[in-house]
mmCIF file of C-alpha atoms in Angstrom:
data_model
loop_
_atom_site.group_PDB
_atom_site.id
_atom_site.type_symbol
_atom_site.label_atom_id
_atom_site.label_comp_id
_atom_site.label_asym_id
_atom_site.label_seq_id
_atom_site.Cartn_x
_atom_site.Cartn_y
_atom_site.Cartn_z
ATOM 1 C CA MET A 169 6.825 37.533 7.858
ATOM 2 C CA ALA A 170 4.040 35.414 9.339
ATOM 3 C CA SER A 171 0.826 36.959 10.478
ATOM 4 C CA SER A 172 -0.182 37.473 14.068
ATOM 5 C CA GLN A 173 -2.766 34.696 13.905
ATOM 6 C CA SER A 174 -1.115 31.472 15.027
ATOM 7 C CA GLY A 175 -2.127 27.940 15.909
ATOM 8 C CA ALA A 176 -0.747 25.576 18.535
ATOM 9 C CA VAL A 177 2.891 25.779 19.647
ATOM 10 C CA SER A 178 4.890 22.542 19.469
ATOM 11 C CA SER A 179 7.409 21.283 22.051
ATOM 12 C CA SER A 180 10.276 22.839 20.091
ATOM 13 C CA GLY A 181 8.504 26.235 19.946
ATOM 14 C CA ILE A 182 7.378 26.033 16.305
ATOM 15 C CA THR A 183 4.113 27.875 15.612
ATOM 16 C CA VAL A 184 1.831 27.288 12.604
ATOM 17 C CA ASP A 185 0.342 30.336 10.888
ATOM 18 C CA ALA A 186 -3.410 29.758 10.754
ATOM 19 C CA ALA A 187 -3.900 31.688 7.513
ATOM 20 C CA THR A 188 -1.024 30.482 5.346
ATOM 21 C CA GLY A 189 -0.099 27.215 7.119
ATOM 22 C CA GLU A 190 3.549 28.267 7.291
ATOM 23 C CA ARG A 191 5.548 27.154 10.299
ATOM 24 C CA TYR A 192 7.859 29.529 12.120
ATOM 25 C CA ILE A 193 9.588 30.172 15.418
ATOM 26 C CA PRO A 194 8.198 33.482 16.742
ATOM 27 C CA SER A 195 10.485 36.357 17.590
ATOM 28 C CA SER A 196 11.580 36.723 21.203
ATOM 29 C CA VAL A 197 13.583 39.013 23.455
ATOM 30 C CA ARG A 198 17.012 37.964 24.645
ATOM 31 C CA ALA A 199 18.196 38.400 28.256
ATOM 32 C CA ASP A 200 20.227 41.473 27.305
ATOM 33 C CA GLY A 201 17.119 43.180 25.836
ATOM 34 C CA SER A 202 17.889 42.715 22.140
ATOM 35 C CA LYS A 203 15.203 41.215 19.918
ATOM 36 C CA ARG A 204 15.558 37.786 18.278
ATOM 37 C CA ARG A 205 14.087 37.710 14.763
ATOM 38 C CA GLU A 206 11.342 35.354 13.610
ATOM 39 C CA ILE A 207 12.647 32.147 11.945
ATOM 40 C CA ARG A 208 10.779 30.327 9.173
ATOM 41 C CA VAL A 209 10.813 26.518 9.353
ATOM 42 C CA ARG A 210 11.261 24.481 6.164
ATOM 43 C CA PRO A 211 8.126 22.490 5.186
ATOM 44 C CA GLY A 212 8.373 18.836 6.289
ATOM 45 C CA TYR A 213 11.107 19.458 8.868
ATOM 46 C CA ARG A 214 10.377 17.892 12.229
ATOM 47 C CA PRO A 215 12.798 18.691 15.046
ATOM 48 C CA PRO A 216 13.836 15.909 17.446
ATOM 49 C CA GLU A 217 11.906 17.556 20.281
ATOM 50 C CA ASP A 218 8.624 17.057 18.364
ATOM 51 C CA VAL A 219 9.218 13.365 17.519
ATOM 52 C CA GLU A 220 7.096 11.255 19.838
ATOM 53 C CA LEU A 221 8.941 8.330 21.340
ATOM 54 C CA TYR A 222 7.404 4.931 21.918
ATOM 55 C CA LYS A 223 7.314 4.510 25.670
ATOM 56 C CA THR A 224 7.572 1.079 27.233
ATOM 57 C CA ARG A 225 6.762 0.307 30.826
ATOM 58 C CA ALA A 226 10.376 -0.583 31.496
ATOM 59 C CA ALA A 227 11.587 2.729 30.073
ATOM 60 C CA GLU A 228 9.015 4.654 32.122
ATOM 61 C CA ALA A 229 10.018 2.755 35.259
ATOM 62 C CA TRP A 230 13.693 3.530 34.597
ATOM 63 C CA LYS A 231 12.885 7.194 34.016
ATOM 64 C CA ASN A 232 10.853 7.433 37.220
ATOM 65 C CA ARG A 233 13.210 5.318 39.342
ATOM 66 C CA GLY A 234 13.628 6.519 42.888
ATOM 67 C CA LYS A 235 10.535 8.722 42.689
ATOM 68 C CA GLY A 236 7.898 6.226 43.715
ATOM 69 C CA GLY A 237 7.772 3.241 46.016
ATOM 70 C CA VAL A 238 8.408 -0.375 45.119
ATOM 71 C CA PRO A 239 7.910 -1.060 41.372
ATOM 72 C CA GLY A 240 4.674 -2.903 40.712
ATOM 73 C CA ALA A 241 3.349 -2.353 44.225
ATOM 74 C CA GLU A 242 0.584 -0.008 43.055
ATOM 75 C CA GLY A 243 -1.643 -2.918 42.065
ATOM 76 C CA LEU A 244 -1.067 -4.737 45.351
ATOM 77 C CA LYS A 245 -2.605 -2.079 47.568
ATOM 78 C CA PRO A 246 -5.697 -3.349 49.452
ATOM 79 C CA ASP A 247 -9.024 -2.138 48.116
ATOM 80 C CA ASN A 248 -10.552 -1.540 51.529
ATOM 81 C CA ASP A 249 -9.294 -0.718 54.991
ATOM 82 C CA THR A 250 -10.421 -4.041 56.464
ATOM 83 C CA ALA A 251 -7.670 -5.907 54.640
ATOM 84 C CA ALA A 252 -5.118 -3.543 56.116
ATOM 85 C CA LYS A 253 -6.554 -3.946 59.636
ATOM 86 C CA THR A 254 -6.845 -7.714 59.639
ATOM 87 C CA GLY A 255 -3.527 -8.354 57.897
ATOM 88 C CA GLY A 256 -2.625 -11.180 55.590
ATOM 89 C CA ALA A 257 -1.532 -14.760 56.031
ATOM 90 C CA ALA A 258 1.936 -13.712 57.166
ATOM 91 C CA SER A 259 0.622 -11.681 60.100
ATOM 92 C CA ASN A 260 -1.657 -14.573 61.132
ATOM 93 C CA LYS A 261 1.321 -16.917 61.017
ATOM 94 C CA ASN A 262 3.404 -14.533 63.105
ATOM 95 C CA ALA A 263 0.573 -14.237 65.639
ATOM 96 C CA LYS A 264 0.456 -18.033 65.945
ATOM 97 C CA ARG A 265 4.218 -18.146 66.463
ATOM 98 C CA ARG A 266 4.031 -15.515 69.199
ATOM 99 C CA GLU A 267 1.259 -17.472 70.897
ATOM 100 C CA ALA A 268 3.318 -20.679 70.746
ATOM 101 C CA LYS A 269 6.337 -18.884 72.226
ATOM 102 C CA LYS A 270 4.198 -17.572 75.091
ATOM 103 C CA LYS A 271 2.932 -21.085 75.818
ATOM 104 C CA ALA A 272 6.439 -22.530 75.712
ATOM 105 C CA LYS A 273 7.704 -19.855 78.086
ATOM 106 C CA ALA A 274 4.775 -20.474 80.418
ATOM 107 C CA THR A 275 5.623 -24.199 80.589
ATOM 108 C CA GLN A 276 9.251 -23.427 81.398
ATOM 109 C CA ASP A 277 8.124 -21.167 84.248
ATOM 110 C CA GLY A 278 5.806 -23.924 85.464
ATOM 111 C CA SER A 279 2.760 -21.718 85.531
ATOM 112 C CA GLU A 280 0.777 -23.281 82.698
ATOM 113 C CA PRO A 281 1.433 -26.491 80.816
ATOM 114 C CA ALA A 282 1.316 -26.140 77.032
ATOM 115 C CA THR A 283 -0.317 -29.531 76.559
ATOM 116 C CA GLU A 284 -3.696 -28.881 78.234
ATOM 117 C CA GLY A 285 -2.671 -30.359 81.586
ATOM 118 C CA ARG A 286 -1.075 -33.530 80.218
ATOM 119 C CA ASN A 287 2.521 -34.487 80.747
ATOM 120 C CA VAL A 288 4.552 -34.224 77.567
ATOM 121 C CA LYS A 289 6.015 -37.694 78.051
ATOM 122 C CA ASP A 290 2.505 -39.166 78.247
ATOM 123 C CA ILE A 291 1.644 -37.920 74.778
ATOM 124 C CA GLU A 292 2.086 -40.621 72.160
ATOM 125 C CA ASN A 293 4.728 -40.072 69.470
ATOM 126 C CA TRP A 294 6.135 -36.924 71.074
ATOM 127 C CA ARG A 295 9.543 -36.549 69.493
ATOM 128 C CA ALA A 296 10.084 -40.254 69.817
ATOM 129 C CA PRO A 297 11.118 -42.186 66.733
ATOM 130 C CA VAL A 298 8.520 -44.704 65.714
ATOM 131 C CA PRO A 299 10.054 -48.124 66.342
ATOM 132 C CA LYS A 300 10.169 -50.054 63.087
ATOM 133 C CA GLU A 301 9.360 -53.705 63.278
ATOM 134 C CA PRO A 302 12.309 -55.702 61.994
ATOM 135 C CA GLU A 303 11.523 -57.384 58.723
ATOM 136 C CA PRO A 304 11.636 -61.179 58.896
ATOM 137 C CA VAL A 305 15.016 -62.330 57.641
ATOM 138 C CA ASP A 306 14.928 -65.263 55.258
ATOM 139 C CA LEU A 307 18.048 -67.213 56.229
ATOM 140 C CA GLU A 308 17.924 -69.348 53.105
ATOM 141 C CA ALA A 309 17.819 -66.257 50.848
ATOM 142 C CA GLU A 310 20.734 -64.722 52.776
ATOM 143 C CA LYS A 311 22.770 -67.914 52.337
ATOM 144 C CA GLU A 312 22.063 -67.963 48.603
ATOM 145 C CA LYS A 313 23.032 -64.314 48.266
ATOM 146 C CA LYS A 314 26.381 -64.917 50.008
ATOM 147 C CA ALA A 315 26.914 -68.033 47.914
ATOM 148 C CA ARG A 316 26.314 -66.073 44.685
ATOM 149 C CA ASN A 317 28.948 -63.512 45.697
ATOM 150 C CA LEU A 318 31.430 -66.230 46.623
ATOM 151 C CA LYS A 319 30.774 -68.091 43.316
ATOM 152 C CA LYS A 320 31.459 -64.922 41.378
ATOM 153 C CA LYS A 321 34.727 -64.313 43.248
ATOM 154 C CA LEU A 322 35.744 -67.948 42.767
ATOM 155 C CA ARG A 323 35.042 -67.789 39.007
ATOM 156 C CA GLN A 324 37.144 -64.611 38.666
ATOM 157 C CA ALA A 325 39.996 -66.156 40.709
ATOM 158 C CA ARG A 326 40.006 -69.314 38.546
ATOM 159 C CA ASP A 327 40.077 -67.200 35.350
ATOM 160 C CA LEU A 328 43.075 -65.308 36.721
ATOM 161 C CA ARG A 329 44.794 -68.596 37.652
ATOM 162 C CA ASP A 330 44.314 -69.865 34.092
ATOM 163 C CA LYS A 331 45.835 -66.642 32.722
ATOM 164 C CA LYS A 332 48.810 -67.062 35.053
ATOM 165 C CA ASN A 333 49.305 -70.665 33.898
ATOM 166 C CA GLN A 334 49.335 -69.452 30.272
ATOM 167 C CA GLY A 335 52.223 -67.117 31.146
ATOM 168 C CA GLU A 336 50.463 -63.742 31.511
ATOM 169 C CA ALA A 337 51.773 -61.330 34.141
ATOM 170 C CA LEU A 338 49.256 -60.515 36.883
ATOM 171 C CA LEU A 339 48.965 -57.524 39.134
ATOM 172 C CA PRO A 340 49.560 -57.962 42.897
ATOM 173 C CA GLU A 341 45.848 -57.661 43.720
ATOM 174 C CA GLN A 342 45.057 -60.267 41.046
ATOM 175 C CA LEU A 343 47.626 -62.638 42.579
ATOM 176 C CA GLU A 344 45.917 -62.190 45.973
ATOM 177 C CA LYS A 345 42.631 -63.320 44.410
ATOM 178 C CA VAL A 346 44.318 -66.445 42.998
ATOM 179 C CA ILE A 347 45.787 -67.283 46.449
ATOM 180 C CA LYS A 348 42.315 -67.061 48.042
ATOM 181 C CA ILE A 349 40.749 -69.811 45.874
ATOM 182 C CA GLN A 350 40.942 -72.460 48.646
ATOM 183 C CA GLU A 351 39.504 -70.047 51.199
ATOM 184 C CA LEU A 352 36.541 -69.267 48.911
ATOM 185 C CA ILE A 353 35.913 -73.020 48.446
ATOM 186 C CA ARG A 354 35.917 -73.498 52.259
ATOM 187 C CA GLN A 355 33.401 -70.643 52.679
ATOM 188 C CA LEU A 356 31.123 -72.145 50.027
ATOM 189 C CA ASP A 357 31.411 -75.534 51.760
ATOM 190 C CA ALA A 358 30.358 -73.944 55.069
ATOM 191 C CA LEU A 359 27.260 -72.494 53.348
ATOM 192 C CA GLY A 360 26.379 -75.920 51.917
ATOM 193 C CA PHE A 361 27.718 -75.542 48.358
ATOM 194 C CA ASP A 362 30.366 -77.555 46.549
ATOM 195 C CA ALA A 363 33.523 -76.240 44.831
ATOM 196 C CA ASP A 364 31.655 -75.652 41.547
ATOM 197 C CA GLY A 365 28.994 -73.534 43.300
ATOM 198 C CA GLY A 366 26.268 -76.191 43.146
ATOM 199 C CA LYS A 367 24.163 -77.045 46.173
ATOM 200 C CA LYS A 368 25.321 -80.158 48.049
ATOM 201 C CA THR A 369 22.920 -83.050 48.155
ATOM 202 C CA GLU A 370 22.497 -84.426 51.646
ATOM 203 C CA THR A 371 23.416 -88.088 51.879
ATOM 204 C CA VAL A 372 22.355 -90.220 54.858
#
């Protein structure tokens, strides 16, 4: 058996004999009082308990879940007490909101106006939409735009009429376009354009 001199004990309970270098599990006493014999360990054998595992932060966090506070909050703790006393941006924002609510309540009660003594309606641009100045409308450009649309419709209607004359069957909405040819010509005439879409020349 191994000598009494022994080195360090591993996680699995294996002890190394300092003199011979042999590894063994020392004898022990069972719960019933009987003695367990000493067991020699084969050279090179490494039990699973002694194999060191690579530990990642995620694995450690999963293992220690529920034990600590919020994950990652350790690095966010303030370095000094002044930061804790003064508070951050959120507490400043909340303080401003509370102050604004107090002022608004005071104005409703009539005790203190929230606008430094001025009437709210006297303040410029207070919840009033800024009136936009109407852009100058170019009547000639508007006429030309309408005329372009009418010319396009007239061209499509004439194409459909030609198809009908050649014997093609038209859909009901296409027939309606063909019927409206005279009406489109009248509208172009009212805008100052002839039946071909050209501008009329004024004759005296």
